[in-house]
mmCIF file of N, CA and C in Angstrom:
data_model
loop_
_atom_site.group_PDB
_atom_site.id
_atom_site.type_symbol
_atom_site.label_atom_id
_atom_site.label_comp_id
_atom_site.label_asym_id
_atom_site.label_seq_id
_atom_site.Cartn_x
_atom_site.Cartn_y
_atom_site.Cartn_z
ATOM 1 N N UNK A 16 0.851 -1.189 0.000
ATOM 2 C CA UNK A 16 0.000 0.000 0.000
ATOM 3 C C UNK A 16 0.892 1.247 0.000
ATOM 4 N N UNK A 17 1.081 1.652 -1.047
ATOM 5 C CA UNK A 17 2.241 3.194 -1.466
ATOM 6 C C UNK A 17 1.480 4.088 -0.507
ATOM 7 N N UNK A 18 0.261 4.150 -0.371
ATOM 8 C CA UNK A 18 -0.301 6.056 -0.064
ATOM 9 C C UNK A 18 -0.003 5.357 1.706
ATOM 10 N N UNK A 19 -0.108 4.170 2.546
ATOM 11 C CA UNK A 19 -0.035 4.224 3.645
ATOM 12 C C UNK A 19 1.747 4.247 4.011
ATOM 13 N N UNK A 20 2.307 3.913 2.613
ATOM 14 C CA UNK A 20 3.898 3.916 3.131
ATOM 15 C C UNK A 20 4.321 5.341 3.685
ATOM 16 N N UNK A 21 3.541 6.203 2.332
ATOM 17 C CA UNK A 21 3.843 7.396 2.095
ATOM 18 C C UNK A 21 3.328 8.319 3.131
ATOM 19 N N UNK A 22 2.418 7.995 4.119
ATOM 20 C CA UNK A 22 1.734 8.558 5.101
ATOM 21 C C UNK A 22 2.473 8.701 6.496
ATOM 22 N N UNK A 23 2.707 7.230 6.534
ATOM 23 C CA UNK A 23 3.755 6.915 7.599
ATOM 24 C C UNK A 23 5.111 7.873 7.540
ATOM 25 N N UNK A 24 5.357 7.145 6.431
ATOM 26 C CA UNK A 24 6.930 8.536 6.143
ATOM 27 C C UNK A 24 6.275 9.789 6.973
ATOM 28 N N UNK A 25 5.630 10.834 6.484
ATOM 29 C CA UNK A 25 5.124 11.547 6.454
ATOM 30 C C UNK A 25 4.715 12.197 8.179
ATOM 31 N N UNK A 26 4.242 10.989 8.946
ATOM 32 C CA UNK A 26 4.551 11.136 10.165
ATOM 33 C C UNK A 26 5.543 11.180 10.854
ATOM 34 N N UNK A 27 6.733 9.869 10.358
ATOM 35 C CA UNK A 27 7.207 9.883 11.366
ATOM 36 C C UNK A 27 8.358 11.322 10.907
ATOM 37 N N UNK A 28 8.250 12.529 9.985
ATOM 38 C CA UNK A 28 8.572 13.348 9.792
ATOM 39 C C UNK A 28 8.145 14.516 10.402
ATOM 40 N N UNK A 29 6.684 14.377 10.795
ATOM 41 C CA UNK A 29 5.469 15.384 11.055
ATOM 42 C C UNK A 29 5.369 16.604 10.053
ATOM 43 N N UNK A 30 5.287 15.411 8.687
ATOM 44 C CA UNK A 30 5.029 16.574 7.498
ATOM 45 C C UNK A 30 3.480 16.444 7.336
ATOM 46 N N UNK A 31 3.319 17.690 6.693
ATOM 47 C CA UNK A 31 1.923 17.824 6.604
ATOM 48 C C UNK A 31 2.025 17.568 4.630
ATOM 49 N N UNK A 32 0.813 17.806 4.465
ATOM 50 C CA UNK A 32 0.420 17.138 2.721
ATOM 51 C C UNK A 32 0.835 18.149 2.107
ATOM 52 N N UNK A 33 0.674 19.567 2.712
ATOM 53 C CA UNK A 33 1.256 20.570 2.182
ATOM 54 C C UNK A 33 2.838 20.491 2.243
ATOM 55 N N UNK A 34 3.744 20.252 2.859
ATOM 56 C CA UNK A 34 4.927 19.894 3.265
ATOM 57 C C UNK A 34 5.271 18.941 2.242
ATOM 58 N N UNK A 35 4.679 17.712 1.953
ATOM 59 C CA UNK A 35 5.641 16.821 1.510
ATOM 60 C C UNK A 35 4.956 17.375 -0.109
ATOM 61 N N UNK A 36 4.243 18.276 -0.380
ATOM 62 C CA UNK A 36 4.063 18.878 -1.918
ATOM 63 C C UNK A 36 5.250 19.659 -1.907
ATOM 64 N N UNK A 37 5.912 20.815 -1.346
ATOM 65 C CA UNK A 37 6.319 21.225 -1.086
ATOM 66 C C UNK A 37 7.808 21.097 -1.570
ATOM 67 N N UNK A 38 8.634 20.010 -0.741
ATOM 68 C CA UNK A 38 8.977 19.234 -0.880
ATOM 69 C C UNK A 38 9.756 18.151 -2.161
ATOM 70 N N UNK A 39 8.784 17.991 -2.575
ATOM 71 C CA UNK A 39 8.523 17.095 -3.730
ATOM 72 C C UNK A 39 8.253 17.490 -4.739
ATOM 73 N N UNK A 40 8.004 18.818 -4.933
ATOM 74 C CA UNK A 40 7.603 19.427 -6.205
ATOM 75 C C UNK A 40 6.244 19.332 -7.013
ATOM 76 N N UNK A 41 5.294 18.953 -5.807
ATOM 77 C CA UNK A 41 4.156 18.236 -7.068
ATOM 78 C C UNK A 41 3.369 19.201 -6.704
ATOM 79 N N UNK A 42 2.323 19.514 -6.787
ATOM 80 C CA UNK A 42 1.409 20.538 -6.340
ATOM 81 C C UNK A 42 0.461 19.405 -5.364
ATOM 82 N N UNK A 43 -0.456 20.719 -4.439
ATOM 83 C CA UNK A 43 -0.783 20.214 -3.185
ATOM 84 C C UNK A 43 -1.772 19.329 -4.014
ATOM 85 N N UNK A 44 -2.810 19.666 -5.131
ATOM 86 C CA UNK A 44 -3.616 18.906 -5.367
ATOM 87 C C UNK A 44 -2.929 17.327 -6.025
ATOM 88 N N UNK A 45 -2.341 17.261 -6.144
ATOM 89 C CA UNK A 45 -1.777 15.961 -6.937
ATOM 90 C C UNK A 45 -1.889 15.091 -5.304
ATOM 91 N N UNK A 46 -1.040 15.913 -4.269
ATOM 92 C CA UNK A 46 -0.703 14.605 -3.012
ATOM 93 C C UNK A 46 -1.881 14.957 -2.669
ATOM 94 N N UNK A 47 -3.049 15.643 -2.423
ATOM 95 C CA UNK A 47 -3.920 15.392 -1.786
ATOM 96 C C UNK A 47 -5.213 14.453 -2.526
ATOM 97 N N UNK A 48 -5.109 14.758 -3.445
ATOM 98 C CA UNK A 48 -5.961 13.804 -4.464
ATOM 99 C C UNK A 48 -5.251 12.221 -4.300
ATOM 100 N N UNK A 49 -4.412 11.679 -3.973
ATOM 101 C CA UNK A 49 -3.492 10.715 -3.789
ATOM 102 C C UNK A 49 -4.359 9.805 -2.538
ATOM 103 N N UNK A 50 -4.414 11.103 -1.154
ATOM 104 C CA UNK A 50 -4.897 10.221 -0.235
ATOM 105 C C UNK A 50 -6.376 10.482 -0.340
ATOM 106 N N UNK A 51 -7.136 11.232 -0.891
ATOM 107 C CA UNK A 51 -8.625 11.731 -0.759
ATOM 108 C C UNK A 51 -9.392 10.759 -1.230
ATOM 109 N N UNK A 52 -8.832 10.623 -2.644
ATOM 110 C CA UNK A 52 -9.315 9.883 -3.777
ATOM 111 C C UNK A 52 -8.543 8.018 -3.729
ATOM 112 N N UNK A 53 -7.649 7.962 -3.096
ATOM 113 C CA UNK A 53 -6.899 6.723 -3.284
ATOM 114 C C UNK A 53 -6.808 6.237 -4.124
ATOM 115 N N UNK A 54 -6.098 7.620 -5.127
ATOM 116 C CA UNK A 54 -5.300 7.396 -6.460
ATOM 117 C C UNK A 54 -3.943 6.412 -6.058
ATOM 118 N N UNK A 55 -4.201 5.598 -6.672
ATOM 119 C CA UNK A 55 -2.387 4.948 -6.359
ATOM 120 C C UNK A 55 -1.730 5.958 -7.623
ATOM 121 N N UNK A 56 -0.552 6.511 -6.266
ATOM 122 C CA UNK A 56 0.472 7.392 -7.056
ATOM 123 C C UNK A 56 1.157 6.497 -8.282
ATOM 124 N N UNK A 57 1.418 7.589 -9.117
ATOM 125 C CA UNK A 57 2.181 7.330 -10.640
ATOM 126 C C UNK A 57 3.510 7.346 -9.975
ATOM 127 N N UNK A 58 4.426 6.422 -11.338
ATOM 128 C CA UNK A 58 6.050 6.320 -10.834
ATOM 129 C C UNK A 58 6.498 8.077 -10.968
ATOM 130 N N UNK A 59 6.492 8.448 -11.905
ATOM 131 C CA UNK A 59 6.575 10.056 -11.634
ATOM 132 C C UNK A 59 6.266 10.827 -10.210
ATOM 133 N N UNK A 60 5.371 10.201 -9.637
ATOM 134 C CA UNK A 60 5.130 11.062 -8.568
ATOM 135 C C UNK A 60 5.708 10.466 -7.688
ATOM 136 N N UNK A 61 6.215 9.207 -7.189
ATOM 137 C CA UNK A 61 6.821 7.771 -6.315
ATOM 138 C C UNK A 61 7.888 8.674 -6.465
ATOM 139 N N UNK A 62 8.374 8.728 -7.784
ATOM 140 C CA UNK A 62 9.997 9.424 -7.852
ATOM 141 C C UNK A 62 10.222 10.874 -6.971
ATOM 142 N N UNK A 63 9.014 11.671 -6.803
ATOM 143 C CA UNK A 63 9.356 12.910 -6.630
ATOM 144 C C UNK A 63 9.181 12.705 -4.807
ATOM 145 N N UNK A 64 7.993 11.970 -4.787
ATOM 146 C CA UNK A 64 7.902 12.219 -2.979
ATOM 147 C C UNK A 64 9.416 11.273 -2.694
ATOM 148 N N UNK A 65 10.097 10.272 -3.492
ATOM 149 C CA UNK A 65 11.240 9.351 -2.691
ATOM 150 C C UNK A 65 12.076 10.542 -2.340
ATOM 151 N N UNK A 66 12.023 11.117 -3.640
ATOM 152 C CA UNK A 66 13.410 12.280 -3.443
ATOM 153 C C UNK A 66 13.250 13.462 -2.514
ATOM 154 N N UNK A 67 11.758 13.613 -2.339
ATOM 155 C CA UNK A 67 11.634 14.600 -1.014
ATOM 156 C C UNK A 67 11.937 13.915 0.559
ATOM 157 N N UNK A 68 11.908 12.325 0.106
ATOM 158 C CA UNK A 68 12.372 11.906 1.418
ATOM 159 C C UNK A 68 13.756 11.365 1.730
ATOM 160 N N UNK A 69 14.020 11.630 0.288
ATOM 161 C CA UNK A 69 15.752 11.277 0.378
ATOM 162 C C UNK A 69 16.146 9.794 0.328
ATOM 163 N N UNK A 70 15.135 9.452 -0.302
ATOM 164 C CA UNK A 70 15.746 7.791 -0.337
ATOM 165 C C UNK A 70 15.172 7.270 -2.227
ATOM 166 N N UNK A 71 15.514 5.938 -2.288
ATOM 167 C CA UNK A 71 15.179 5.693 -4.081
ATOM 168 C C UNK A 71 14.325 4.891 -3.873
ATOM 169 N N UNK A 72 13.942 5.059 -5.364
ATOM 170 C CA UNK A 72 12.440 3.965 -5.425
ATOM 171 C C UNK A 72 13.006 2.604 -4.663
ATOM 172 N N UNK A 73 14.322 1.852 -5.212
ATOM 173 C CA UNK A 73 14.307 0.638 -4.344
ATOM 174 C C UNK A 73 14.347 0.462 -3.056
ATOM 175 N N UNK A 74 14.526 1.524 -2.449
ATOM 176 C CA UNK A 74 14.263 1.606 -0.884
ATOM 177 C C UNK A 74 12.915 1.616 -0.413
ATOM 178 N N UNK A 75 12.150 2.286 -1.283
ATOM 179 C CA UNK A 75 10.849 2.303 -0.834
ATOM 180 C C UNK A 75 10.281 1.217 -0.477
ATOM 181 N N UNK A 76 10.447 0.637 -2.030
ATOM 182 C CA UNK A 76 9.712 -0.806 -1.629
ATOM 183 C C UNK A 76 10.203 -1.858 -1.373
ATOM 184 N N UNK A 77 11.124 -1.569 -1.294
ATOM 185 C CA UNK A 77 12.419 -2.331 -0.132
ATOM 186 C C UNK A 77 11.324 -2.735 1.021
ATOM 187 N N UNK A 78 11.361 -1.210 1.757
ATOM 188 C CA UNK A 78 10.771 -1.175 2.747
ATOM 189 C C UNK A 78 9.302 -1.287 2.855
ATOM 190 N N UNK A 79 8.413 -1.097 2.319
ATOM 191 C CA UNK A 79 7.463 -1.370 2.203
ATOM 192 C C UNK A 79 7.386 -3.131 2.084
ATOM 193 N N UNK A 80 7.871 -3.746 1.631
ATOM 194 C CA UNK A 80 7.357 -5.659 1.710
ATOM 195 C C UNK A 80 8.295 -5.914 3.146
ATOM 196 N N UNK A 81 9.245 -5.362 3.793
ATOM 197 C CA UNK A 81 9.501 -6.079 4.866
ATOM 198 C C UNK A 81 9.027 -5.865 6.024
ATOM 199 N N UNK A 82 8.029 -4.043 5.878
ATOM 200 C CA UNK A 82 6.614 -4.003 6.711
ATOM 201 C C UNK A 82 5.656 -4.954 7.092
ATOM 202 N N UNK A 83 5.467 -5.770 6.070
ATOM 203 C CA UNK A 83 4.686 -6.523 5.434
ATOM 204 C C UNK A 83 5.124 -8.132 6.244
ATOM 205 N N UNK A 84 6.354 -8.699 6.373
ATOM 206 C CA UNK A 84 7.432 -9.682 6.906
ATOM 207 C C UNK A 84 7.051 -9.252 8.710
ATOM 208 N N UNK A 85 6.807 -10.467 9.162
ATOM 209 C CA UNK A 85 6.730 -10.848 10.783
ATOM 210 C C UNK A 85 7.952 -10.875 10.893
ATOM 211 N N UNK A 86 8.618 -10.063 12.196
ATOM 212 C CA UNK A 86 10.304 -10.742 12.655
ATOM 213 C C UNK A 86 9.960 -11.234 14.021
ATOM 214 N N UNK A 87 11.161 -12.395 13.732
ATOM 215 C CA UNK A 87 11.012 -13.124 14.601
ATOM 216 C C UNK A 87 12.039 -12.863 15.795
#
């Protein structure tokens, strides 16, 4: 789930939607239409919020499937 990865980020930053537009270069309506609407974001836009968070697409979903992984 990209928009809950992207949310989380987002907290544990305490960015607001305006912030991570900001940020990221996209306009507020693009990220807010993202979580309003539960548009699954385009790779264009994946690319722009990674880079507002400073990490690459393979990190993302790196991290995102080992969310996903029980540790034992």
């Amino acid at each position: 789930d990209a928009q809950g990865r992207i949310k989380n980020m987002m907290a544990e930053r305490g960015w607001t939607e305006y912030r991570l537009a900001k940020e990221s270069g996209l306009s507020h309506s693009t990220v807010t239409n993202m979580f309003k609407r539960n548009n699954a974001p385009t790779l264009p836009t994946l690319e722009a919020v990674c880079a507002a968070f400073g990490i690459t697409l393979a990190q993302f979903f790196a991290e995102t499937i080992n969310q996903g992984k029980v540790k034992s």
